[in-house]
XYZ file of C-alpha atoms in Angstrom:
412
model
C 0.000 0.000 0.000
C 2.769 2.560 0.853
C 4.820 1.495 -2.136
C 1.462 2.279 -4.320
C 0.342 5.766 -2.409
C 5.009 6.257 -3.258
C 4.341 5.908 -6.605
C 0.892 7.886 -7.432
C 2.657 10.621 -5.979
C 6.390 11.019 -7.150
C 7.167 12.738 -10.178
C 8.021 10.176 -13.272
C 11.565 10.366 -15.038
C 11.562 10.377 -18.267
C 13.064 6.995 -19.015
C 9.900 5.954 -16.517
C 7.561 7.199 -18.463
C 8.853 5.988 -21.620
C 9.091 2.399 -20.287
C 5.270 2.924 -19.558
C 4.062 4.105 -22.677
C 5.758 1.095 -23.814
C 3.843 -1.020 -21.557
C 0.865 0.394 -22.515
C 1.554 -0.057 -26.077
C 2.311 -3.574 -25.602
C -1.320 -3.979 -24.017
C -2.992 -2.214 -26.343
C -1.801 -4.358 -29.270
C -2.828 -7.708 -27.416
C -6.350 -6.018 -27.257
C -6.436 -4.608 -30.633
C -5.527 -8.723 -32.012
C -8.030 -9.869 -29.843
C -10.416 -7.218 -31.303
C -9.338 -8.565 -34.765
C -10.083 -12.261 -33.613
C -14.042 -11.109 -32.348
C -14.936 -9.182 -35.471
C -13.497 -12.039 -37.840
C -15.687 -14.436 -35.446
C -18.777 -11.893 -35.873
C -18.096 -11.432 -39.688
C -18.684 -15.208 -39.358
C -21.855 -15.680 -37.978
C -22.986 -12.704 -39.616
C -22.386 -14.732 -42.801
C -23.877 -17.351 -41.565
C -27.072 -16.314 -40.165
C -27.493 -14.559 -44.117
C -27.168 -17.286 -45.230
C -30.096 -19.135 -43.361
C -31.788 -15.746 -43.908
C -31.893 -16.326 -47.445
C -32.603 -20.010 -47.509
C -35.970 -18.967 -45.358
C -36.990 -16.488 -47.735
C -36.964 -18.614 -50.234
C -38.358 -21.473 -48.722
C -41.183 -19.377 -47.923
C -41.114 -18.388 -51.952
C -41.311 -21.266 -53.038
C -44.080 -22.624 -50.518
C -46.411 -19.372 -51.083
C -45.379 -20.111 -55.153
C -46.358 -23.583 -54.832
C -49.305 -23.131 -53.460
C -50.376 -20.333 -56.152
C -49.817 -22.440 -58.885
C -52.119 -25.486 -57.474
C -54.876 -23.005 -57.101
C -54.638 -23.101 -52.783
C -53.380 -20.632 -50.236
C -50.431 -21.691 -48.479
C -51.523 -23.029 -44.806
C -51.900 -20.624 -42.364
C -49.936 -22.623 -39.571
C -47.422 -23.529 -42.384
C -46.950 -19.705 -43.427
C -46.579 -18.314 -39.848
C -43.804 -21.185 -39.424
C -41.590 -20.358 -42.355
C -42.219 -16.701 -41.466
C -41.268 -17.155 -37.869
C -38.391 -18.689 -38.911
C -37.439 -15.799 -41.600
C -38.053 -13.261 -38.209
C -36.112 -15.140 -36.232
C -32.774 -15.507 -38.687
C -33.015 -11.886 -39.452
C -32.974 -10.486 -36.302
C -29.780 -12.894 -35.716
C -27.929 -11.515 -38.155
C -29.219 -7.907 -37.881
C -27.635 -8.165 -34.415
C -24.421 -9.630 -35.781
C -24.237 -6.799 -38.224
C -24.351 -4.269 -35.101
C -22.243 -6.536 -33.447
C -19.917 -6.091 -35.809
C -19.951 -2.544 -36.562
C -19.658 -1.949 -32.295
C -15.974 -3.767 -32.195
C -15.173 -2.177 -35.650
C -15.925 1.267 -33.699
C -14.338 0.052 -30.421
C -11.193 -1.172 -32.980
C -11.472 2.681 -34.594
C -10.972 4.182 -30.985
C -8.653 2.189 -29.589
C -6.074 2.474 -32.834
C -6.258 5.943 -32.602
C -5.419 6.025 -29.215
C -2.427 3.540 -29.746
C -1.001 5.760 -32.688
C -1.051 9.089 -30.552
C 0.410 7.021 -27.619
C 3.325 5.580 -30.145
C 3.430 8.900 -31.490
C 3.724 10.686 -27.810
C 6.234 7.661 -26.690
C 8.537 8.710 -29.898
C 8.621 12.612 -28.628
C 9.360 11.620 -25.298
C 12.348 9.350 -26.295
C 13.625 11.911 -28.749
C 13.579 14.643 -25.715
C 15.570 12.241 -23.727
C 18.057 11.566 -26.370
C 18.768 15.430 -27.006
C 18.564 16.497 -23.238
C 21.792 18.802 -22.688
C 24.502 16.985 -20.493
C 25.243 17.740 -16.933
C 28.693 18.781 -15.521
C 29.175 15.063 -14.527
C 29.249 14.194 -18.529
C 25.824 12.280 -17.969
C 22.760 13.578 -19.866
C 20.148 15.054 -17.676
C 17.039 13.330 -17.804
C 14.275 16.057 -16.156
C 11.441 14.788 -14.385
C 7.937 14.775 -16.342
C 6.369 18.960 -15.266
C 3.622 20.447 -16.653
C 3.885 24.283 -17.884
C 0.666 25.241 -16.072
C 2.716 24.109 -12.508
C 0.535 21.327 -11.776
C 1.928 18.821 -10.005
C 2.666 15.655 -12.028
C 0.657 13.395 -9.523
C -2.056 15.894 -10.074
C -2.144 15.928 -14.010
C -2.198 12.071 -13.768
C -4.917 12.394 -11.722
C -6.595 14.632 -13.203
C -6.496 12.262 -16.743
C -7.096 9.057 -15.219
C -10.395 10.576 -13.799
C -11.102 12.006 -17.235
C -10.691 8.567 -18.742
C -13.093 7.137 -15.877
C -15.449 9.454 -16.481
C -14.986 8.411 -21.051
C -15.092 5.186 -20.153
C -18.537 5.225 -18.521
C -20.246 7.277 -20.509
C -18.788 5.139 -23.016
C -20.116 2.279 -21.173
C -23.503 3.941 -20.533
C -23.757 4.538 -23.912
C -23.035 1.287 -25.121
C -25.879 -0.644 -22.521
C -28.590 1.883 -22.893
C -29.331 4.205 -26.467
C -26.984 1.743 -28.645
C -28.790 -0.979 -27.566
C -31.739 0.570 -27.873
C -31.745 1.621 -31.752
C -29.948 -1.926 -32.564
C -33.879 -2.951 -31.313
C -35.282 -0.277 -32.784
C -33.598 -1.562 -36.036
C -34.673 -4.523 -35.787
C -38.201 -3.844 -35.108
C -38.463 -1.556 -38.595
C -36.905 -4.577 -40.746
C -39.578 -6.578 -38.884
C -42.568 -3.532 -40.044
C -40.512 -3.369 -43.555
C -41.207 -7.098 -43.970
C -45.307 -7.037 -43.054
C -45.782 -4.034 -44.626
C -44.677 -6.377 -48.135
C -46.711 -9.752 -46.993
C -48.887 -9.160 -44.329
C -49.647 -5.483 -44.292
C -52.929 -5.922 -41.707
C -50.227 -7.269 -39.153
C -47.906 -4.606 -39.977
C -49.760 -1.765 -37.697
C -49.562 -3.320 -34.430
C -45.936 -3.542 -35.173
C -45.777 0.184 -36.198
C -47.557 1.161 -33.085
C -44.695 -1.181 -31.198
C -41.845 0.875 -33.163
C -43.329 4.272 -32.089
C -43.350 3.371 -28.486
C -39.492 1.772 -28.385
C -38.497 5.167 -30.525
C -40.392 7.534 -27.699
C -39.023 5.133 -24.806
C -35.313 5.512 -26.311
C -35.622 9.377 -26.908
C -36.514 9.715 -23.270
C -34.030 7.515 -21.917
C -31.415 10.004 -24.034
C -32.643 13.002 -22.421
C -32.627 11.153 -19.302
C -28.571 9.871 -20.536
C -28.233 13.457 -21.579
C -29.180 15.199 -18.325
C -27.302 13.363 -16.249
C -24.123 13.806 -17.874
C -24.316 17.680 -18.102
C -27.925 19.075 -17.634
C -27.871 22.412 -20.482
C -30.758 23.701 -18.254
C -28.221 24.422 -15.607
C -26.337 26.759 -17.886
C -29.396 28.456 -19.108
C -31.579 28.462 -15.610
C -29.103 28.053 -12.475
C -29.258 26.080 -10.196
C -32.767 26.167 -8.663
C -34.668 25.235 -11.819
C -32.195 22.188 -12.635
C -32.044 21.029 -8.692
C -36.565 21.109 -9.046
C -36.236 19.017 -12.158
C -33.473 16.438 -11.205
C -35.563 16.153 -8.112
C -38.396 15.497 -9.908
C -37.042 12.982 -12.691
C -35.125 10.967 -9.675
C -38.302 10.340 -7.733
C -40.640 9.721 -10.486
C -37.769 6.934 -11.770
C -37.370 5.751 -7.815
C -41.255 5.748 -7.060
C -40.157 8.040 -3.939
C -41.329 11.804 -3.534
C -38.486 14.313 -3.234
C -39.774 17.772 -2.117
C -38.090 20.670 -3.247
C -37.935 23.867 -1.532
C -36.350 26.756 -1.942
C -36.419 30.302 0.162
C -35.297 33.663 -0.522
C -34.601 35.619 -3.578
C -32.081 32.988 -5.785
C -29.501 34.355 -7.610
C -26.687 32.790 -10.334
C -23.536 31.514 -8.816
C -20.211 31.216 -10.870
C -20.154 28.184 -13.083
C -17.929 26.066 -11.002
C -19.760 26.810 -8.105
C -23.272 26.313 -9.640
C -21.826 23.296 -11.088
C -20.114 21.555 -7.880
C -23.411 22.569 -5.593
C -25.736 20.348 -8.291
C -23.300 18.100 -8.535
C -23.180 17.370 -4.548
C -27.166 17.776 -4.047
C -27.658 15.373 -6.882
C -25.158 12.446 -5.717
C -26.578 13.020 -2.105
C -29.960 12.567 -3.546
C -29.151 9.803 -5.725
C -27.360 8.076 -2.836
C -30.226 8.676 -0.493
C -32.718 7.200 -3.165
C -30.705 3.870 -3.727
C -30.698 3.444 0.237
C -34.648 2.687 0.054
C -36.011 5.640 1.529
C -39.496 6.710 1.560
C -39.145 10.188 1.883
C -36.154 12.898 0.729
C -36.187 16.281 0.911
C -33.950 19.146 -0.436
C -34.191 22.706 0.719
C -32.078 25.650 -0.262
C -31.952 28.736 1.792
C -30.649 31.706 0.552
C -29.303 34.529 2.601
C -26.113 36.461 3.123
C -24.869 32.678 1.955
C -26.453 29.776 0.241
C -27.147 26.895 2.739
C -28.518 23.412 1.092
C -30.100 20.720 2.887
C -30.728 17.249 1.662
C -32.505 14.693 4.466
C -34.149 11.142 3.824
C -36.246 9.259 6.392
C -38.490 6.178 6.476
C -41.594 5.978 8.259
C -41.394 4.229 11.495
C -44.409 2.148 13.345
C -45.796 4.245 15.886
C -45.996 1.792 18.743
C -46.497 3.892 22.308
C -50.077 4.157 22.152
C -49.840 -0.121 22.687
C -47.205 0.283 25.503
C -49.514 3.043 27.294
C -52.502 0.336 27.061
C -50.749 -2.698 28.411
C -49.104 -0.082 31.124
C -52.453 0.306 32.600
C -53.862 -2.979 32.031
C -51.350 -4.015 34.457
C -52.074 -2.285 37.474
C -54.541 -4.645 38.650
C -52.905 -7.982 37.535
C -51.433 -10.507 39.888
C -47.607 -10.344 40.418
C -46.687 -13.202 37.766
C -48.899 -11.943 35.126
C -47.750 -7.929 35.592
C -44.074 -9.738 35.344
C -44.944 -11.323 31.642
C -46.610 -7.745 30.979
C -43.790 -6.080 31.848
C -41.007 -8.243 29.850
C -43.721 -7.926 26.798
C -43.504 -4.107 27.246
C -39.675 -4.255 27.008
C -39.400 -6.449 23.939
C -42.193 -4.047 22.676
C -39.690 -0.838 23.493
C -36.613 -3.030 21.794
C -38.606 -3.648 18.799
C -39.647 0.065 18.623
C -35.941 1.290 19.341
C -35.029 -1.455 16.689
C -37.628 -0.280 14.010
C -36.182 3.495 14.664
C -33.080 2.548 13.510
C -33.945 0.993 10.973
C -35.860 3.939 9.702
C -33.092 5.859 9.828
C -31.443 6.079 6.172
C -27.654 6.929 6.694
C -25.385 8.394 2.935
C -23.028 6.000 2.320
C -19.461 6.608 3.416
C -18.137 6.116 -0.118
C -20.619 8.838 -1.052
C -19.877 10.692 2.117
C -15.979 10.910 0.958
C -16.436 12.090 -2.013
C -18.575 14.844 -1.289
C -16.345 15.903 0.931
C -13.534 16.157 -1.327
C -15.489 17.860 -3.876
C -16.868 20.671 -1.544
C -13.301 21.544 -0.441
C -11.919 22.012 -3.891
C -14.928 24.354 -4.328
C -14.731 25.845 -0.584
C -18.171 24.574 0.357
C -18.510 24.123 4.244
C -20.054 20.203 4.333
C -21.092 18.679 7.866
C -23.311 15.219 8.043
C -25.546 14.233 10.413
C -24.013 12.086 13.303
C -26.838 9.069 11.693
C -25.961 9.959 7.967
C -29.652 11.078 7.217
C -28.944 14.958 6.948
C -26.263 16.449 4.767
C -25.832 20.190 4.863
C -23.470 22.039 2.397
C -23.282 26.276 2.850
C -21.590 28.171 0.892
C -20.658 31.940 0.474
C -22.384 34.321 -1.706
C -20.293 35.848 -4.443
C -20.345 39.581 -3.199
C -21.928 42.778 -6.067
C -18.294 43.703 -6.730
C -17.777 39.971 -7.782
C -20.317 39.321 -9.904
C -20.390 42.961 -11.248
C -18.427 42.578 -14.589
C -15.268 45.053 -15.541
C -16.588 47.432 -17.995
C -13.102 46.820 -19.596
C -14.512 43.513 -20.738
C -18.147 44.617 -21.940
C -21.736 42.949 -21.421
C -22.945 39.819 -23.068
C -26.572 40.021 -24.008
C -29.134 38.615 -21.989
């Protein structure tokens, strides 16, 4: 672990960080061959699933053509079989197809990025080779520094959480609206091939494609939102917190009240931008922790002061354990004894049910808000049983937010 938390933070060499590229390099042309293997496989069964496409269509041909020329219809049970069967096959290889075209993509992206990386290892080896010798006759090799002053440990953090945040909207991407239109492509070929034999089947399947293409377009928004929501840019911060709130608890089944008091006002962008960002994981994390209830309430005064608290109902079991208390005042000593230890397994399961009630953010979650609020100087402070977080943070005074006249005034 110490050797690990060494490394993340001392600067690399630049023979280091040449030997690493070349690692990479290495890694990235195993996965590009086994890329090359999967689409040849795909390319396969594509091929192959074609091929049984076409020998159902014209088995079907032939069957609906014999049964012209002796004067019949083809069988009903026999048609839907053989058209079943032509369905089925296509849809097979229509998935292949996007199968295919996916790992061609993925192939695209990752040779790209294994070109610039060869590229960027051949600049870094040249540098080395040129570096200007030291008084000891040895060429200096200067440790990696970025112009800005960052830190090296900080630029490498800062891009690996860039490519963690590509890779899952990537990922995202992939499972949800690709998938989706690979359906929905499937689904028109389906409505293309009615509409040709069987157009009275063909609107029940329309009304089907309609429905997949709304579903999809509202999952994107949803996909869309999340990953930057344009309202915040346009609105602030109250209008996209009362929206977020509302799309979270309408997808969770939960209500989320909203509130906020006192005259709002636009923050600067990283500010507006971290405060969402915080409220909306908190919220999130709250949701996924099965609560009934969450609330979020901003306050705005000489500072901004959010509040976001979740709760779960709890049985309300005193009015029993006031009943049984006086029931017992006339009973014999053994039976007031049994009343008595019923009364305090009663009070354990109350105590018990109150803590289970109680819905406590997630230390992972908890962590990382507070790492993001002190980049942005937000005060953060949780609950001592996790179910309130409250984030305050200062005000940007008029002579902030009153722009240089230097610098002009966009429209509004």
């Amino acid at each position: 672990m110490t050797d690990a938390v060494a490394s993340a933070t001392t600067p690399l060499t630049l023979p280091a960080l040449s030997e690493r590229m070349a690692e990479e390099l290495a890694r990235l042309d195993t996965e590009l061959g086994e890329i090359d293997l999967l689409i040849a496989q795909a390319k396969t069964e594509a091929d192959r699933h074609e091929t049984r496409r076409t020998a159902a269509g014209e088995k079907l041909a032939s069957a609906t053509a014999a049964a012209t020329s002796s004067g019949s219809t083809l069988d009903p049970t026999v048609g839907a079989d053989l058209n079943a069967q032509l369905v089925l096959v296509t849809q097979r290889a229509a998935l292949m197809v996007s199968q295919v075209d996916v790992l061609e993509g993925k192939r695209r992206a990752l040779g790209r990025f294994r070109d610039a990386l060869a590229l960027y290892n051949e600049s870094v080896s040249a540098y080395r080779d040129v570096a200007p010798p030291t008084k000891s006759g040895k060429a200096a090799l200067p440790k990696l520094a970025d112009p800005s002053g960052v830190p090296p440990a900080v630029s490498r953090l800062l891009l690996d959480a860039q490519e963690d945040l590509r890779r899952e909207i990537a990922r995202a991407m992939h499972d949800g609206p690709a998938q989706s239109l690979t359906n929905i492509v499937l689904q028109a070929q389906i409505v293309e091939r009615l509409v040709a034999t069987d157009p009275g089947k063909a609107g029940n399947e329309v009304r089907q494609l309609v429905a997949m293409v709304q579903q999809t377009l509202e999952a994107t928004k949803s996909f869309i939102f999340d990953v930057r929501p344009m309202v915040l840019d346009d609105l602030g911060l109250v209008p996209t917190l009362r929206r977020a709130a509302r799309e979270r608890g309408r997808r969770a089944g939960v209500p989320v009240d909203f509130d906020s008091l006192g005259p709002e006002r636009r923050l600067p962008m990283d500010l507006e931008s971290g405060l969402f960002r915080i409220i909306d994981e908190a919220m999130s994390a709250y949701l996924s922790a099965r609560a009934e209830r969450v609330s979020i309430k901003l306050d705005w005064a000489d500072e901004v002061e959010a509040v976001v608290a979740a709760s779960r109902a709890t049985p309300d079991l005193a009015p029993e354990l006031g009943a049984e208390a006086e029931a017992a005042g006339d009973l014999p000593p053994a039976l007031a004894a049994m009343m008595e230890d019923r009364r305090a397994d009663a009070r354990d399961a109350h105590e018990a049910a109150k803590r289970a009630a109680i819905v406590a953010l997630p230390p992972s979650t908890w962590r990382e808000i507070q790492g993001r609020a002190a980049t942005l100087g937000i005060a953060a402070g949780l609950s001592a049983d996790g179910a309130e977080l409250r984030l305050v943070a200062e005000l940007p005074t008029a002579a902030d937010s009153t722009p240089d006249p230097a610098e002009g005034s966009e429209p509004a």
